[in-house]
Short mmCIF file of C-alpha atoms in Angstrom, two decimals:
data_model
loop_
_atom_site.label_atom_id
_atom_site.label_comp_id
_atom_site.label_asym_id
_atom_site.label_seq_id
_atom_site.Cartn_x
_atom_site.Cartn_y
_atom_site.Cartn_z
CA MET A 1 25.67 -6.39 11.05
CA ARG A 2 27.07 -5.83 7.58
CA ARG A 3 29.12 -9.02 7.80
CA ILE A 4 26.08 -11.02 8.90
CA LEU A 5 23.93 -9.67 6.09
CA VAL A 6 26.55 -10.31 3.46
CA THR A 7 26.94 -13.85 4.75
CA LEU A 8 23.20 -14.36 4.42
CA ILE A 9 23.21 -13.03 0.88
CA THR A 10 26.10 -15.30 -0.02
CA ALA A 11 24.16 -18.26 1.28
CA TRP A 12 21.25 -17.29 -0.95
CA VAL A 13 23.01 -17.34 -4.28
CA LEU A 14 26.12 -18.43 -6.14
CA ALA A 15 28.53 -15.77 -7.32
CA LEU A 16 28.16 -14.79 -10.96
CA SER A 17 30.76 -15.00 -13.72
CA LEU A 18 32.29 -11.71 -14.87
CA ALA A 19 31.76 -12.31 -18.59
CA PRO A 20 28.77 -10.45 -20.09
CA ALA A 21 26.84 -11.80 -23.05
CA HIS A 22 27.19 -10.11 -26.42
CA GLY A 23 24.68 -11.04 -29.13
CA ALA A 24 24.08 -14.47 -27.64
CA GLU A 25 20.91 -16.49 -27.98
CA PRO A 26 18.63 -16.31 -24.91
CA THR A 27 19.52 -18.81 -22.23
CA ARG A 28 16.67 -20.64 -20.57
CA GLY A 29 16.47 -21.25 -16.84
CA GLY A 30 18.16 -19.74 -13.86
CA ALA A 31 17.04 -17.48 -11.05
CA LEU A 32 17.08 -13.71 -11.23
CA GLN A 33 18.24 -12.34 -7.88
CA SER A 34 16.97 -8.80 -7.31
CA LEU A 35 17.14 -6.38 -4.44
CA LEU A 36 13.87 -4.96 -3.14
CA TRP A 37 13.73 -2.18 -0.59
CA PRO A 38 11.81 -1.30 1.45
CA GLU A 39 9.63 -4.32 2.05
CA PRO A 40 6.18 -3.53 0.60
CA PRO A 41 3.04 -3.69 2.76
CA GLY A 42 1.41 -5.91 0.12
CA ILE A 43 1.76 -6.97 -3.52
CA MET A 44 -1.84 -7.30 -4.76
CA SER A 45 -2.32 -5.43 -8.02
CA GLY A 46 -4.39 -2.25 -7.77
CA GLN A 47 -4.34 -2.17 -3.99
CA PHE A 48 -0.64 -1.62 -3.36
CA LEU A 49 0.89 0.98 -5.66
CA GLN A 50 4.05 1.80 -3.75
CA SER A 51 7.15 1.36 -5.91
CA PRO A 52 8.44 -1.88 -4.29
CA ALA A 53 4.97 -3.43 -4.54
CA LEU A 54 4.72 -2.66 -8.25
CA LEU A 55 8.11 -4.18 -9.04
CA VAL A 56 6.75 -7.53 -7.82
CA SER A 57 3.09 -7.41 -8.83
CA THR A 58 3.85 -6.54 -12.47
CA LYS A 59 5.49 -9.95 -12.90
CA MET A 60 2.29 -11.74 -11.83
CA PHE A 61 -0.44 -9.50 -13.28
CA GLU A 62 -0.84 -8.10 -16.78
CA SER A 63 -2.60 -5.17 -18.37
CA LEU A 64 -4.57 -4.86 -21.59
CA LEU A 65 -1.82 -2.79 -23.22
CA ILE A 66 1.85 -1.98 -22.81
CA TYR A 67 3.63 1.19 -23.95
CA ASP A 68 6.88 1.72 -25.83
CA PHE A 69 9.47 4.35 -24.95
CA GLU A 70 7.46 6.95 -26.90
CA LEU A 71 4.32 5.93 -24.92
CA ASN A 72 2.65 4.43 -27.98
CA PRO A 73 0.20 1.67 -26.94
CA LYS A 74 1.01 -1.92 -27.93
CA PRO A 75 -1.11 -5.10 -27.66
CA HIS A 76 -0.85 -7.29 -24.57
CA LEU A 77 -3.86 -9.06 -23.04
CA ALA A 78 -5.83 -7.14 -25.65
CA GLU A 79 -4.66 -8.31 -29.06
CA SER A 80 -6.34 -5.38 -30.84
CA TRP A 81 -8.62 -2.40 -30.27
CA GLN A 82 -10.70 0.14 -32.15
CA VAL A 83 -11.90 3.63 -31.30
CA SER A 84 -15.19 4.88 -32.76
CA PRO A 85 -15.10 8.02 -34.94
CA ASP A 86 -16.81 10.09 -32.23
CA GLY A 87 -14.23 8.97 -29.65
CA LYS A 88 -16.88 7.60 -27.29
CA THR A 89 -16.46 3.83 -27.73
CA TYR A 90 -13.26 1.78 -27.29
CA THR A 91 -13.58 -1.86 -28.30
CA PHE A 92 -10.94 -4.34 -27.13
CA LYS A 93 -10.51 -7.85 -28.48
CA LEU A 94 -8.97 -10.12 -25.85
CA ARG A 95 -6.49 -12.89 -26.49
CA ARG A 96 -7.83 -16.40 -26.35
CA GLY A 97 -6.05 -19.09 -24.42
CA VAL A 98 -4.91 -16.87 -21.56
CA LYS A 99 -5.25 -18.63 -18.22
CA TRP A 100 -5.14 -17.50 -14.62
CA HIS A 101 -2.53 -19.15 -12.45
CA ASP A 102 -5.25 -21.40 -11.02
CA GLY A 103 -6.11 -22.68 -14.51
CA LYS A 104 -9.32 -20.72 -15.10
CA PRO A 105 -9.58 -18.88 -18.46
CA LEU A 106 -9.35 -15.11 -18.68
CA THR A 107 -12.52 -13.68 -20.26
CA ALA A 108 -14.32 -10.40 -20.77
CA ASP A 109 -15.95 -10.89 -17.35
CA ASP A 110 -12.57 -10.29 -15.71
CA VAL A 111 -12.01 -7.06 -17.62
CA VAL A 112 -15.51 -5.74 -16.90
CA PHE A 113 -15.12 -6.55 -13.22
CA THR A 114 -11.63 -5.05 -12.98
CA PHE A 115 -12.56 -1.67 -14.48
CA GLY A 116 -16.21 -1.55 -13.53
CA GLU A 117 -15.90 -2.54 -9.86
CA TYR A 118 -12.50 -3.44 -8.47
CA LEU A 119 -10.26 -0.56 -9.56
CA ILE A 120 -12.97 2.04 -8.99
CA GLU A 121 -12.97 1.07 -5.32
CA VAL A 122 -9.30 0.40 -4.55
CA HIS A 123 -7.29 2.48 -7.04
CA PRO A 124 -6.53 6.17 -6.36
CA ARG A 125 -6.94 7.48 -9.89
CA MET A 126 -9.53 5.15 -11.42
CA LYS A 127 -12.47 7.12 -10.04
CA VAL A 128 -11.22 10.21 -11.85
CA VAL A 129 -10.52 8.34 -15.09
CA PHE A 130 -13.44 5.93 -15.26
CA GLN A 131 -16.28 7.59 -13.37
CA LYS A 132 -18.05 8.42 -16.64
CA VAL A 133 -17.14 5.19 -18.44
CA LYS A 134 -19.42 2.17 -18.73
CA VAL A 135 -17.53 -1.09 -19.23
CA ALA A 136 -19.63 -3.69 -21.06
CA LYS A 137 -19.13 -7.26 -22.21
CA VAL A 138 -19.92 -7.81 -25.89
CA ASP A 139 -18.95 -11.49 -25.90
CA ASP A 140 -16.52 -13.66 -23.96
CA PHE A 141 -13.51 -12.05 -25.62
CA THR A 142 -14.76 -8.56 -26.52
CA VAL A 143 -15.14 -5.58 -24.17
CA GLU A 144 -16.42 -2.09 -24.84
CA PHE A 145 -15.58 1.04 -22.87
CA ARG A 146 -18.47 3.44 -23.53
CA LEU A 147 -17.91 7.09 -22.66
CA GLU A 148 -20.44 9.85 -22.07
CA GLU A 149 -18.03 12.24 -23.77
CA PRO A 150 -14.65 11.85 -25.51
CA PHE A 151 -11.61 11.30 -23.27
CA GLY A 152 -8.42 11.26 -25.33
CA PRO A 153 -6.08 10.04 -22.53
CA LEU A 154 -8.12 6.86 -22.08
CA ILE A 155 -5.89 4.87 -24.42
CA ARG A 156 -2.97 5.51 -22.03
CA SER A 157 -4.95 4.38 -18.98
CA PHE A 158 -4.18 0.67 -19.21
CA GLY A 159 -0.62 0.43 -17.94
CA ILE A 160 1.12 -0.18 -14.62
CA GLY A 161 -1.30 -0.49 -11.71
CA THR A 162 -4.33 -1.26 -13.86
CA GLU A 163 -3.65 -4.94 -14.44
CA ILE A 164 -6.59 -7.32 -14.82
CA VAL A 165 -7.63 -9.24 -11.69
CA PRO A 166 -9.64 -12.50 -11.52
CA ALA A 167 -13.38 -11.89 -11.13
CA HIS A 168 -13.97 -15.48 -10.03
CA LEU A 169 -11.83 -14.87 -6.93
CA TYR A 170 -12.80 -11.28 -6.08
CA LYS A 171 -16.31 -10.48 -7.26
CA GLY A 172 -18.72 -10.18 -4.34
CA THR A 173 -15.94 -10.10 -1.72
CA ASP A 174 -14.34 -7.46 0.48
CA PHE A 175 -11.49 -6.67 -1.90
CA ARG A 176 -9.07 -5.47 0.78
CA LYS A 177 -9.68 -8.48 3.02
CA ASN A 178 -9.77 -11.13 0.31
CA PRO A 179 -7.45 -14.02 1.30
CA ASN A 180 -6.04 -14.12 -2.24
CA ASN A 181 -4.28 -10.83 -1.54
CA ALA A 182 -1.71 -12.85 0.40
CA LYS A 183 -1.19 -15.31 -2.48
CA PRO A 184 -2.02 -13.36 -5.65
CA VAL A 185 -3.36 -15.14 -8.73
CA GLY A 186 -2.60 -13.44 -12.04
CA THR A 187 -2.02 -14.28 -15.70
CA GLY A 188 1.61 -13.16 -15.86
CA PRO A 189 4.79 -15.09 -16.63
CA PHE A 190 5.56 -15.63 -12.94
CA LYS A 191 3.47 -17.09 -10.13
CA PHE A 192 3.57 -16.34 -6.44
CA LYS A 193 5.48 -19.00 -4.48
CA GLU A 194 6.44 -17.63 -1.07
CA TRP A 195 6.90 -14.45 0.95
CA LYS A 196 9.24 -14.89 3.90
CA ARG A 197 8.82 -11.60 5.72
CA GLY A 198 12.05 -9.73 6.23
CA GLU A 199 14.00 -12.03 3.90
CA TYR A 200 12.62 -12.52 0.40
CA LEU A 201 9.72 -12.75 -2.03
CA HIS A 202 9.86 -15.75 -4.35
CA LEU A 203 8.15 -16.01 -7.75
CA VAL A 204 8.35 -19.05 -10.03
CA LYS A 205 7.85 -19.63 -13.74
CA ASN A 206 4.31 -19.93 -15.06
CA GLY A 207 4.62 -23.09 -17.17
CA ASP A 208 1.27 -22.41 -18.83
CA TYR A 209 1.98 -18.83 -19.87
CA TRP A 210 0.14 -17.63 -22.99
CA ARG A 211 3.33 -16.34 -24.65
CA LYS A 212 4.69 -19.67 -25.84
CA GLY A 213 8.30 -20.31 -24.96
CA LEU A 214 8.35 -17.62 -22.28
CA PRO A 215 9.45 -16.75 -19.69
CA TYR A 216 13.11 -17.65 -20.01
CA LEU A 217 13.77 -17.49 -16.27
CA ASP A 218 12.77 -20.27 -13.88
CA GLU A 219 12.30 -18.01 -10.90
CA ILE A 220 12.81 -14.57 -9.38
CA TYR A 221 13.92 -13.85 -5.84
CA TYR A 222 13.40 -10.36 -4.42
CA ARG A 223 15.86 -10.10 -1.55
CA LEU A 224 14.98 -7.83 1.37
CA VAL A 225 18.27 -6.49 2.71
CA PRO A 226 17.77 -3.75 5.32
CA ASP A 227 21.33 -2.40 5.38
CA ALA A 228 22.17 0.04 2.56
CA ALA A 229 25.88 -0.80 2.53
CA SER A 230 25.13 -4.51 2.28
CA ARG A 231 22.81 -3.90 -0.67
CA ALA A 232 25.63 -2.16 -2.53
CA ILE A 233 28.06 -4.95 -1.64
CA ALA A 234 25.60 -7.53 -2.98
CA ILE A 235 25.70 -5.87 -6.41
CA GLU A 236 29.42 -5.15 -6.32
CA SER A 237 30.32 -8.74 -5.38
CA GLN A 238 27.89 -10.06 -8.02
CA GLN A 239 25.86 -11.95 -5.47
CA LEU A 240 22.70 -10.20 -6.69
CA HIS A 241 21.83 -9.16 -10.24
CA LEU A 242 19.52 -6.17 -10.10
CA ALA A 243 18.70 -3.01 -8.15
CA THR A 244 16.46 -0.05 -8.92
CA GLN A 245 14.55 2.86 -7.40
CA ASN A 246 15.22 2.92 -3.64
CA ASP A 247 17.39 -0.20 -3.53
CA LEU A 248 20.71 1.65 -3.62
CA GLU A 249 22.01 4.94 -2.30
CA LEU A 250 22.77 7.17 -5.28
CA LEU A 251 26.36 7.63 -4.09
CA ASP A 252 26.74 3.88 -4.47
CA VAL A 253 25.17 3.96 -7.94
CA ASN A 254 27.86 6.37 -9.15
CA ARG A 255 30.57 4.10 -7.78
CA LEU A 256 29.06 0.85 -9.07
CA SER A 257 28.55 2.31 -12.55
CA LYS A 258 32.33 2.29 -13.03
CA LEU A 259 32.59 -1.49 -12.63
CA PRO A 260 33.16 -3.39 -15.92
CA TYR A 261 30.40 -5.94 -15.23
CA VAL A 262 27.71 -3.43 -14.19
CA SER A 263 25.30 -1.50 -16.43
CA VAL A 264 23.28 1.52 -15.38
CA THR A 265 20.35 2.97 -17.30
CA THR A 266 17.84 5.70 -16.55
CA LYS A 267 15.48 4.57 -19.29
CA GLY A 268 12.22 2.87 -18.45
CA TRP A 269 10.49 5.58 -16.41
CA GLU A 270 8.90 7.44 -19.33
CA TRP A 271 5.46 6.12 -18.44
CA GLY A 272 5.73 7.21 -14.82
CA SER A 273 7.39 10.66 -14.92
CA PRO A 274 7.89 10.76 -11.10
CA ILE A 275 8.01 14.00 -9.11
CA VAL A 276 9.11 14.39 -5.48
CA TRP A 277 7.17 16.78 -3.28
CA ILE A 278 6.18 17.62 0.27
CA GLU A 279 2.46 17.46 0.81
CA MET A 280 1.02 19.81 3.42
CA ASN A 281 -2.28 19.19 5.17
CA HIS A 282 -4.37 22.27 4.33
CA ARG A 283 -6.91 21.25 6.96
CA ARG A 284 -4.42 22.13 9.71
CA ALA A 285 -2.96 25.51 10.61
CA PRO A 286 -0.73 27.07 9.42
CA PHE A 287 -0.84 25.10 6.14
CA GLY A 288 -4.24 26.46 5.12
CA ASP A 289 -2.60 29.86 4.48
CA LYS A 290 -0.86 29.83 1.11
CA ARG A 291 1.69 32.35 2.40
CA PHE A 292 3.04 29.63 4.69
CA ARG A 293 3.23 27.17 1.82
CA GLN A 294 5.00 29.76 -0.32
CA ALA A 295 7.42 30.40 2.53
CA VAL A 296 8.28 26.70 2.58
CA MET A 297 9.15 26.86 -1.11
CA TYR A 298 11.39 29.91 -0.68
CA ALA A 299 13.14 28.33 2.31
CA LEU A 300 14.23 25.20 0.43
CA ASP A 301 17.30 25.18 -1.82
CA ARG A 302 16.04 22.76 -4.43
CA LYS A 303 19.26 22.88 -6.44
CA PHE A 304 21.05 21.60 -3.35
CA ILE A 305 18.42 18.87 -3.05
CA ARG A 306 18.97 17.93 -6.70
CA ASP A 307 22.78 17.93 -6.61
CA THR A 308 23.63 16.71 -3.12
CA ILE A 309 20.73 14.55 -1.97
CA PHE A 310 19.72 13.08 -5.33
CA GLN A 311 23.25 13.15 -6.79
CA THR A 312 22.03 14.85 -10.02
CA TYR A 313 19.65 11.94 -10.76
CA ALA A 314 16.95 14.58 -10.73
CA LYS A 315 15.82 17.91 -12.14
CA VAL A 316 14.37 20.82 -10.19
CA ALA A 317 10.58 20.60 -10.46
CA THR A 318 8.59 23.71 -11.28
CA GLY A 319 5.06 22.45 -10.77
CA PRO A 320 2.63 19.53 -11.03
CA VAL A 321 3.33 18.50 -14.65
CA HIS A 322 6.60 16.78 -15.53
CA SER A 323 8.85 18.72 -17.90
CA SER A 324 8.85 15.78 -20.34
CA SER A 325 5.09 16.14 -20.87
CA PRO A 326 3.73 17.91 -23.97
CA PHE A 327 1.41 19.72 -21.54
CA TYR A 328 4.22 21.17 -19.43
CA GLU A 329 3.94 24.92 -18.80
CA PRO A 330 7.32 26.53 -17.97
CA ASN A 331 5.94 30.03 -17.40
CA VAL A 332 4.67 29.55 -13.87
CA PRO A 333 5.48 31.50 -10.68
CA THR A 334 9.02 30.74 -9.56
CA TYR A 335 10.37 30.10 -6.08
CA ASP A 336 14.09 30.60 -6.04
CA PHE A 337 15.97 29.87 -2.86
CA ASN A 338 15.29 33.04 -0.86
CA PRO A 339 15.05 32.66 2.94
CA ALA A 340 14.50 36.40 3.31
CA LYS A 341 11.27 36.18 1.30
CA ALA A 342 10.23 33.20 3.39
CA GLU A 343 10.74 35.18 6.60
CA ALA A 344 8.83 38.17 5.20
CA LEU A 345 5.83 35.98 4.37
CA LEU A 346 5.88 34.39 7.82
CA ASP A 347 6.08 37.86 9.42
CA GLU A 348 3.14 38.99 7.28
CA MET A 349 1.13 36.05 8.60
CA GLY A 350 1.82 37.13 12.16
CA LEU A 351 4.06 34.14 12.89
CA LYS A 352 6.71 36.09 14.82
CA ARG A 353 9.80 34.52 16.29
CA GLY A 354 9.62 33.73 19.98
CA ALA A 355 12.41 34.16 22.47
CA ASP A 356 13.81 30.84 21.27
CA GLY A 357 13.66 31.98 17.65
CA VAL A 358 10.80 29.62 16.79
CA ARG A 359 7.70 30.91 15.00
CA THR A 360 5.77 27.64 14.95
CA THR A 361 6.38 23.89 15.23
CA VAL A 362 5.18 21.39 12.62
CA LYS A 363 5.74 17.70 11.96
CA LEU A 364 7.13 15.98 8.86
CA LEU A 365 6.30 12.34 8.15
CA GLY A 366 9.37 11.07 6.30
CA LEU A 367 9.32 8.57 3.47
CA PRO A 368 10.78 5.30 4.88
CA TYR A 369 12.59 4.27 1.71
CA GLY A 370 16.23 4.63 2.75
CA GLU A 371 18.92 7.08 3.74
CA MET A 372 18.42 9.34 0.72
CA TRP A 373 14.91 10.12 1.92
CA ASN A 374 16.08 10.51 5.50
CA ARG A 375 18.60 13.09 4.30
CA ALA A 376 15.88 14.90 2.36
CA ALA A 377 13.75 15.08 5.50
CA GLU A 378 16.70 16.18 7.64
CA TYR A 379 17.61 18.90 5.13
CA THR A 380 14.00 20.14 5.17
CA ARG A 381 14.17 20.34 8.97
CA GLN A 382 17.40 22.33 8.86
CA ALA A 383 16.24 24.69 6.10
CA LEU A 384 12.92 25.53 7.75
CA ARG A 385 14.56 25.97 11.15
CA LYS A 386 16.64 28.79 9.63
CA VAL A 387 13.45 30.75 8.93
CA GLY A 388 11.97 30.01 12.35
CA VAL A 389 9.87 26.93 11.61
CA GLU A 390 10.74 24.04 13.89
CA VAL A 391 10.18 20.67 12.20
CA VAL A 392 9.75 17.48 14.19
CA LEU A 393 10.67 14.47 12.07
CA GLU A 394 8.34 11.50 12.37
CA PRO A 395 9.89 8.15 11.38
CA SER A 396 7.73 5.31 10.10
CA ASP A 397 7.82 2.07 8.19
CA ALA A 398 6.30 1.65 4.73
CA ALA A 399 2.97 0.35 6.01
CA GLY A 400 2.71 3.06 8.67
CA TRP A 401 3.56 5.81 6.21
CA SER A 402 0.90 4.57 3.81
CA ASP A 403 -1.73 4.29 6.52
CA ARG A 404 -1.09 7.73 7.97
CA THR A 405 -0.87 9.49 4.61
CA ARG A 406 -4.04 7.99 3.15
CA ASN A 407 -5.94 8.78 6.37
CA TRP A 408 -4.74 12.42 6.43
CA ASP A 409 -2.90 11.88 9.71
CA PHE A 410 0.00 14.26 9.04
CA ASP A 411 1.12 17.86 9.04
CA MET A 412 3.55 17.36 6.17
CA THR A 413 4.45 14.15 4.39
CA MET A 414 7.24 13.60 1.88
CA TYR A 415 6.91 11.29 -1.08
CA PHE A 416 7.13 10.91 -4.83
CA LEU A 417 4.29 10.27 -7.25
CA THR A 418 4.13 8.97 -10.79
CA THR A 419 2.49 11.76 -12.77
CA LEU A 420 2.03 9.53 -15.82
CA SER A 421 1.74 10.34 -19.49
CA ASP A 422 -1.16 12.78 -19.34
CA PRO A 423 -2.33 15.21 -16.60
CA ALA A 424 -5.81 13.67 -16.75
CA LEU A 425 -4.33 10.36 -15.60
CA GLY A 426 -1.76 11.19 -12.95
CA VAL A 427 -1.92 14.86 -11.99
CA SER A 428 -5.54 15.83 -11.51
CA ARG A 429 -6.10 13.07 -8.91
CA THR A 430 -3.90 14.98 -6.44
CA PHE A 431 -5.69 18.31 -6.69
CA MET A 432 -9.34 17.82 -7.63
CA SER A 433 -11.73 18.56 -4.78
CA ASP A 434 -13.91 15.50 -5.35
CA ASN A 435 -10.93 13.16 -5.13
CA GLN A 436 -10.42 13.68 -1.41
CA ARG A 437 -10.90 10.02 -0.54
CA LYS A 438 -9.86 9.29 3.01
CA GLY A 439 -8.34 5.84 3.24
CA VAL A 440 -7.22 5.72 -0.42
CA LEU A 441 -3.53 6.37 -1.09
CA PHE A 442 -2.29 8.76 -3.80
CA THR A 443 -5.46 10.83 -3.94
CA ASN A 444 -5.99 14.42 -2.74
CA HIS A 445 -4.59 13.93 0.77
CA SER A 446 -3.83 17.61 1.37
CA GLY A 447 -7.43 18.80 1.14
CA TYR A 448 -6.54 21.34 -1.55
CA THR A 449 -9.74 22.84 -2.94
CA ASN A 450 -10.05 25.29 -5.80
CA PRO A 451 -13.23 25.27 -7.96
CA LYS A 452 -11.39 26.97 -10.82
CA VAL A 453 -8.76 24.22 -10.93
CA ASP A 454 -11.51 21.59 -10.79
CA GLU A 455 -13.19 23.20 -13.78
CA LEU A 456 -9.97 23.44 -15.79
CA PHE A 457 -9.08 19.79 -15.19
CA ARG A 458 -12.58 18.63 -16.11
CA ARG A 459 -12.65 20.66 -19.31
CA ALA A 460 -9.17 19.56 -20.35
CA ALA A 461 -9.98 15.89 -19.79
CA VAL A 462 -12.83 15.90 -22.33
CA GLU A 463 -11.41 18.40 -24.82
CA ILE A 464 -10.47 16.78 -28.15
CA ASP A 465 -8.33 19.61 -29.50
CA GLU A 466 -4.79 19.14 -28.13
CA GLY A 467 -3.99 22.83 -28.42
CA LYS A 468 -6.99 23.77 -26.29
CA ARG A 469 -6.12 21.06 -23.79
CA LYS A 470 -2.64 22.55 -23.43
CA GLN A 471 -4.11 26.00 -22.77
CA LEU A 472 -6.40 24.64 -20.08
CA TYR A 473 -3.62 22.71 -18.39
CA SER A 474 -1.29 25.72 -18.60
CA GLU A 475 -3.83 27.83 -16.72
CA ALA A 476 -4.28 25.12 -14.11
CA GLN A 477 -0.52 24.84 -13.57
CA LYS A 478 -0.15 28.57 -13.01
CA ILE A 479 -2.87 28.56 -10.37
CA LEU A 480 -1.54 25.47 -8.60
CA VAL A 481 2.00 26.80 -8.46
CA ASP A 482 0.86 30.19 -7.18
CA ASP A 483 -1.20 28.40 -4.51
CA VAL A 484 1.69 26.00 -3.73
CA ALA A 485 -0.85 23.19 -3.52
CA VAL A 486 2.14 21.01 -2.61
CA ALA A 487 5.84 21.87 -2.29
CA TRP A 488 7.39 20.52 -5.50
CA LEU A 489 11.04 19.53 -5.10
CA VAL A 490 12.55 17.55 -7.99
CA GLU A 491 11.70 15.35 -10.95
CA LEU A 492 13.29 11.96 -10.37
CA VAL A 493 15.50 10.16 -12.85
CA TRP A 494 15.69 6.63 -11.42
CA PRO A 495 18.76 4.54 -12.22
CA THR A 496 18.41 0.80 -12.79
CA VAL A 497 21.63 -1.04 -11.95
CA TYR A 498 22.16 -4.57 -13.23
CA ASN A 499 24.82 -7.15 -13.94
CA LYS A 500 25.70 -7.33 -17.63
CA LYS A 501 24.92 -11.04 -17.66
CA VAL A 502 21.23 -10.09 -17.36
CA ASN A 503 19.56 -9.27 -20.67
CA ASN A 504 16.32 -7.46 -21.53
CA VAL A 505 15.92 -5.72 -18.19
CA VAL A 506 14.53 -2.49 -19.68
CA ILE A 507 12.69 -2.98 -22.97
CA ASP A 508 9.89 -0.39 -22.84
CA SER A 509 8.56 2.57 -20.85
CA SER A 510 7.69 0.28 -17.92
CA GLY A 511 11.38 -0.42 -17.31
CA PRO A 512 11.89 -2.79 -14.36
CA ASN A 513 8.10 -2.77 -13.88
CA SER A 514 7.64 -4.81 -17.05
CA THR A 515 6.71 -8.50 -16.84
CA PHE A 516 10.30 -9.80 -17.28
CA ALA A 517 8.92 -12.51 -19.57
CA GLU A 518 11.80 -11.79 -21.99
CA THR A 519 14.52 -11.33 -19.37
CA TRP A 520 17.31 -13.91 -19.38
CA ILE A 521 20.68 -14.56 -17.78
CA ALA A 522 23.75 -15.52 -19.79
CA ARG A 523 25.85 -18.38 -18.44
#
């Protein structure tokens, strides 16, 4: 199988030269050859937010703003913006001359539709962020976001996953069944060309792109290679240029990083701040009892998970807020690896071991993103078995995992989530009671409900004083960690692996999720 796959890859592309570029002028043309794994269920912006979907959709769709490595907002489709002194009105001036891939002009109508209708319906966190925001057209190139009360994190709400979509193609339609989902139409530097299922996704240069002289590349191929060893060989043999996130096993990343023509960076994930956790369905026994959830935390050796499964490209997570956040609270309840405590909690619940040593049997829906995630699921099974909890692993593909998770059809499900630059944007959506939205991915799937946490998140979101916001979020973190709303495992540090002939791969906090308008390949 490996030989067949490598042969296919070789047929796709020509081998690259070993010589990297140093200080050269950008070279125009050429095809960027990137790995992409697993195959996403879809690539329409806003609707498909899984990591492989975003890597593709961000080349076709664009947001109002982009963010540098320090998460400072920078102009993009919005050339400028102003915030009123009372913090209740954000006015964005749009660029003129921006066209959709079908030739229609981008106007304020598209922005109003995107934030006022489309994202509210399809996006997991937009209801939380924009439910009290009125989006209004001032003129064809001016949009106002009018708030009932100040919301400081709003200015960081216009990044990955909130790209503008064409109102003329979506307004008045069933967004999820719109035929344009299969052939997306954006404003970005690359246009959709073809998706050959199981083989590749092909994007081509937008010759009418608003950034004159860009993009440098003629096309991008995202190659779908199912075998992990073959994906590593494709990078090692220089048949493909780029890999990130789940494309490579981390053991292979360490090996490839030693090659003279390969670069590896962990920059470019500042905007996302991803955390891995196991979500437990509180609607089902025994997960509704927090003692069981606490027992799960004590039973898992998260240092082992960090060092062995994630090959140190991770940090042990302590709660819902990423340690890089200014709102991170370190003084939360701790769950060191302690199987004896786990067993004591299970005994206290009345879950006694049977003659076969089993207290209860539960199911774990694994994340179908490669062997690393399979090992994480298998380790979880082994660790919980030692304290008397039998875990049945449930395999799935990416589409099946998404469908089951968003429809609450699981006991436990493993995944990672981007927690974003502010808890009001990426954290609260997972835990607020009113964000239990069956059928919408990356919302409150677990059914966790705590009125006190709801109140703290609501107050923090509208509080202007940063010190008071930190206090409110600190209190919320302590409650959530004590409740073990989910079983936090590690904070991810994703490596991006690329051939040194490729330039401008990671230029801001979006990393490989940027538009790639400035990316070029030396010859």
